[in-house]
JSON list of C-alpha atoms in Angstrom, two decimals:
[
{"chain": "A", "resi": 3, "resn": "MET", "atom": "CA", "xyz": [103.72, 116.25, 109.60]},
{"chain": "A", "resi": 4, "resn": "ASN", "atom": "CA", "xyz": [105.05, 112.92, 110.83]},
{"chain": "A", "resi": 5, "resn": "GLY", "atom": "CA", "xyz": [107.65, 110.79, 109.05]},
{"chain": "A", "resi": 6, "resn": "LEU", "atom": "CA", "xyz": [105.14, 108.42, 107.43]},
{"chain": "A", "resi": 7, "resn": "GLN", "atom": "CA", "xyz": [103.06, 111.24, 105.96]},
{"chain": "A", "resi": 8, "resn": "GLN", "atom": "CA", "xyz": [106.21, 112.96, 104.70]},
{"chain": "A", "resi": 9, "resn": "ALA", "atom": "CA", "xyz": [107.48, 109.75, 103.11]},
{"chain": "A", "resi": 10, "resn": "LYS", "atom": "CA", "xyz": [104.11, 109.19, 101.46]},
{"chain": "A", "resi": 11, "resn": "SER", "atom": "CA", "xyz": [104.13, 112.75, 100.16]},
{"chain": "A", "resi": 12, "resn": "LEU", "atom": "CA", "xyz": [107.65, 112.34, 98.81]},
{"chain": "A", "resi": 13, "resn": "LYS", "atom": "CA", "xyz": [106.66, 109.09, 97.08]},
{"chain": "A", "resi": 14, "resn": "GLU", "atom": "CA", "xyz": [103.63, 110.83, 95.58]},
{"chain": "A", "resi": 15, "resn": "LEU", "atom": "CA", "xyz": [105.84, 113.67, 94.35]},
{"chain": "A", "resi": 16, "resn": "VAL", "atom": "CA", "xyz": [108.31, 111.27, 92.74]},
{"chain": "A", "resi": 17, "resn": "ASP", "atom": "CA", "xyz": [105.48, 109.30, 91.12]},
{"chain": "A", "resi": 18, "resn": "ARG", "atom": "CA", "xyz": [103.91, 112.48, 89.76]},
{"chain": "A", "resi": 19, "resn": "PHE", "atom": "CA", "xyz": [107.27, 113.66, 88.47]},
{"chain": "A", "resi": 20, "resn": "LEU", "atom": "CA", "xyz": [107.87, 110.38, 86.65]},
{"chain": "A", "resi": 21, "resn": "GLU", "atom": "CA", "xyz": [104.37, 110.39, 85.18]},
{"chain": "A", "resi": 22, "resn": "THR", "atom": "CA", "xyz": [104.67, 113.94, 83.83]},
{"chain": "A", "resi": 23, "resn": "SER", "atom": "CA", "xyz": [108.37, 114.10, 83.02]},
{"chain": "A", "resi": 24, "resn": "PRO", "atom": "CA", "xyz": [109.33, 114.32, 79.35]},
{"chain": "A", "resi": 25, "resn": "PHE", "atom": "CA", "xyz": [112.26, 112.08, 80.28]},
{"chain": "A", "resi": 26, "resn": "GLN", "atom": "CA", "xyz": [110.09, 109.30, 81.73]},
{"chain": "A", "resi": 27, "resn": "LYS", "atom": "CA", "xyz": [111.24, 106.69, 79.21]},
{"chain": "A", "resi": 28, "resn": "GLN", "atom": "CA", "xyz": [114.92, 107.42, 79.83]},
{"chain": "A", "resi": 29, "resn": "LEU", "atom": "CA", "xyz": [114.46, 107.45, 83.62]},
{"chain": "A", "resi": 30, "resn": "THR", "atom": "CA", "xyz": [112.57, 104.18, 83.59]},
{"chain": "A", "resi": 31, "resn": "ALA", "atom": "CA", "xyz": [115.15, 102.53, 81.33]},
{"chain": "A", "resi": 32, "resn": "ALA", "atom": "CA", "xyz": [117.98, 103.70, 83.58]},
{"chain": "A", "resi": 33, "resn": "MET", "atom": "CA", "xyz": [116.20, 102.41, 86.70]},
{"chain": "A", "resi": 34, "resn": "VAL", "atom": "CA", "xyz": [115.53, 99.04, 85.05]},
{"chain": "A", "resi": 35, "resn": "ARG", "atom": "CA", "xyz": [119.14, 98.79, 83.82]},
{"chain": "A", "resi": 36, "resn": "THR", "atom": "CA", "xyz": [120.43, 99.51, 87.33]},
{"chain": "A", "resi": 37, "resn": "ALA", "atom": "CA", "xyz": [118.04, 97.00, 88.91]},
{"chain": "A", "resi": 38, "resn": "TRP", "atom": "CA", "xyz": [118.98, 94.36, 86.30]},
{"chain": "A", "resi": 39, "resn": "HIS", "atom": "CA", "xyz": [122.71, 94.69, 86.93]},
{"chain": "A", "resi": 40, "resn": "LYS", "atom": "CA", "xyz": [122.18, 94.78, 90.70]},
{"chain": "A", "resi": 41, "resn": "THR", "atom": "CA", "xyz": [119.95, 91.69, 90.94]},
{"chain": "A", "resi": 42, "resn": "MET", "atom": "CA", "xyz": [121.18, 89.39, 88.19]},
{"chain": "A", "resi": 43, "resn": "PRO", "atom": "CA", "xyz": [124.31, 87.23, 88.39]},
{"chain": "A", "resi": 44, "resn": "LYS", "atom": "CA", "xyz": [127.38, 88.46, 86.54]},
{"chain": "A", "resi": 45, "resn": "VAL", "atom": "CA", "xyz": [127.10, 85.70, 83.92]},
{"chain": "A", "resi": 46, "resn": "VAL", "atom": "CA", "xyz": [123.61, 86.92, 83.00]},
{"chain": "A", "resi": 47, "resn": "CYS", "atom": "CA", "xyz": [124.70, 90.56, 82.85]},
{"chain": "A", "resi": 48, "resn": "ASN", "atom": "CA", "xyz": [127.68, 89.66, 80.67]},
{"chain": "A", "resi": 49, "resn": "ARG", "atom": "CA", "xyz": [125.35, 87.96, 78.18]},
{"chain": "A", "resi": 50, "resn": "THR", "atom": "CA", "xyz": [122.81, 90.79, 78.15]},
{"chain": "A", "resi": 51, "resn": "GLU", "atom": "CA", "xyz": [123.56, 92.64, 74.92]},
{"chain": "A", "resi": 52, "resn": "ASN", "atom": "CA", "xyz": [120.74, 95.16, 74.97]},
{"chain": "A", "resi": 53, "resn": "LEU", "atom": "CA", "xyz": [118.04, 96.27, 77.41]},
{"chain": "A", "resi": 54, "resn": "TYR", "atom": "CA", "xyz": [115.25, 98.72, 76.68]},
{"chain": "A", "resi": 55, "resn": "VAL", "atom": "CA", "xyz": [111.77, 99.55, 77.94]},
{"chain": "A", "resi": 56, "resn": "HIS", "atom": "CA", "xyz": [108.82, 100.06, 75.60]},
{"chain": "A", "resi": 57, "resn": "HIS", "atom": "CA", "xyz": [105.13, 100.24, 76.58]},
{"chain": "A", "resi": 58, "resn": "ASN", "atom": "CA", "xyz": [105.81, 99.05, 80.14]},
{"chain": "A", "resi": 59, "resn": "LYS", "atom": "CA", "xyz": [107.68, 95.97, 78.93]},
{"chain": "A", "resi": 60, "resn": "VAL", "atom": "CA", "xyz": [111.37, 95.25, 79.41]},
{"chain": "A", "resi": 61, "resn": "PHE", "atom": "CA", "xyz": [113.04, 93.88, 76.30]},
{"chain": "A", "resi": 62, "resn": "LEU", "atom": "CA", "xyz": [116.31, 92.02, 76.87]},
{"chain": "A", "resi": 63, "resn": "LYS", "atom": "CA", "xyz": [118.57, 90.75, 74.12]},
{"chain": "A", "resi": 64, "resn": "ILE", "atom": "CA", "xyz": [120.44, 87.76, 75.53]},
{"chain": "A", "resi": 65, "resn": "THR", "atom": "CA", "xyz": [123.34, 86.40, 73.47]},
{"chain": "A", "resi": 66, "resn": "SER", "atom": "CA", "xyz": [123.16, 82.84, 74.81]},
{"chain": "A", "resi": 67, "resn": "ALA", "atom": "CA", "xyz": [120.21, 80.71, 73.62]},
{"chain": "A", "resi": 68, "resn": "PRO", "atom": "CA", "xyz": [120.31, 78.27, 76.58]},
{"chain": "A", "resi": 69, "resn": "LEU", "atom": "CA", "xyz": [120.48, 81.16, 79.04]},
{"chain": "A", "resi": 70, "resn": "ARG", "atom": "CA", "xyz": [117.64, 82.96, 77.24]},
{"chain": "A", "resi": 71, "resn": "HIS", "atom": "CA", "xyz": [115.51, 79.78, 77.53]},
{"chain": "A", "resi": 72, "resn": "GLU", "atom": "CA", "xyz": [116.30, 79.46, 81.25]},
{"chain": "A", "resi": 73, "resn": "LEU", "atom": "CA", "xyz": [115.40, 83.12, 81.82]},
{"chain": "A", "resi": 74, "resn": "LYS", "atom": "CA", "xyz": [112.10, 82.67, 79.96]},
{"chain": "A", "resi": 75, "resn": "LEU", "atom": "CA", "xyz": [111.22, 79.84, 82.31]},
{"chain": "A", "resi": 76, "resn": "ASN", "atom": "CA", "xyz": [111.85, 82.16, 85.28]},
{"chain": "A", "resi": 77, "resn": "LYS", "atom": "CA", "xyz": [110.20, 85.25, 83.81]},
{"chain": "A", "resi": 78, "resn": "ASP", "atom": "CA", "xyz": [107.69, 85.70, 86.65]},
{"chain": "A", "resi": 79, "resn": "LYS", "atom": "CA", "xyz": [110.42, 85.49, 89.29]},
{"chain": "A", "resi": 80, "resn": "ILE", "atom": "CA", "xyz": [112.56, 88.01, 87.36]},
{"chain": "A", "resi": 81, "resn": "LEU", "atom": "CA", "xyz": [109.65, 90.45, 87.08]},
{"chain": "A", "resi": 82, "resn": "THR", "atom": "CA", "xyz": [108.96, 90.10, 90.81]},
{"chain": "A", "resi": 83, "resn": "THR", "atom": "CA", "xyz": [112.64, 90.74, 91.56]},
{"chain": "A", "resi": 84, "resn": "LEU", "atom": "CA", "xyz": [112.68, 93.88, 89.39]},
{"chain": "A", "resi": 85, "resn": "HIS", "atom": "CA", "xyz": [109.49, 95.14, 91.08]},
{"chain": "A", "resi": 86, "resn": "ALA", "atom": "CA", "xyz": [111.03, 94.58, 94.51]},
{"chain": "A", "resi": 87, "resn": "GLU", "atom": "CA", "xyz": [114.26, 96.36, 93.53]},
{"chain": "A", "resi": 88, "resn": "MET", "atom": "CA", "xyz": [112.61, 99.41, 92.00]},
{"chain": "A", "resi": 89, "resn": "ALA", "atom": "CA", "xyz": [110.78, 101.87, 94.27]},
{"chain": "A", "resi": 90, "resn": "HIS", "atom": "CA", "xyz": [108.05, 102.51, 91.72]},
{"chain": "A", "resi": 91, "resn": "THR", "atom": "CA", "xyz": [107.52, 100.43, 88.68]},
{"chain": "A", "resi": 92, "resn": "PHE", "atom": "CA", "xyz": [105.43, 100.51, 85.58]},
{"chain": "A", "resi": 93, "resn": "LEU", "atom": "CA", "xyz": [106.66, 97.16, 84.30]},
{"chain": "A", "resi": 94, "resn": "GLN", "atom": "CA", "xyz": [104.11, 94.59, 83.19]},
{"chain": "A", "resi": 95, "resn": "ASP", "atom": "CA", "xyz": [106.21, 92.06, 81.30]},
{"chain": "A", "resi": 96, "resn": "VAL", "atom": "CA", "xyz": [109.71, 90.91, 80.44]},
{"chain": "A", "resi": 97, "resn": "VAL", "atom": "CA", "xyz": [110.48, 89.86, 76.85]},
{"chain": "A", "resi": 98, "resn": "PHE", "atom": "CA", "xyz": [113.66, 88.00, 75.94]},
{"chain": "A", "resi": 99, "resn": "LEU", "atom": "CA", "xyz": [115.02, 88.46, 72.44]}
]
């Protein structure tokens, strides 16, 4: 088995594990939280009060109204960034509260 086939098999195994795991919600939330803190500027992370995932949507409670408005305007870019950061993603939308 060459490296590409092995990597594909490993990816398939991880995907299957995440799909069937009883801890899927917690794993996805932890991956999103890590990706959020890794990709967003410190000022955004400091003003993120709560982050959770529900029905393939990321819900973010932002404490600053102007920042929340700015993030809403860049929602597509943020979703693309999260998809790029996470190896496998189920995310369909980002909702700012």
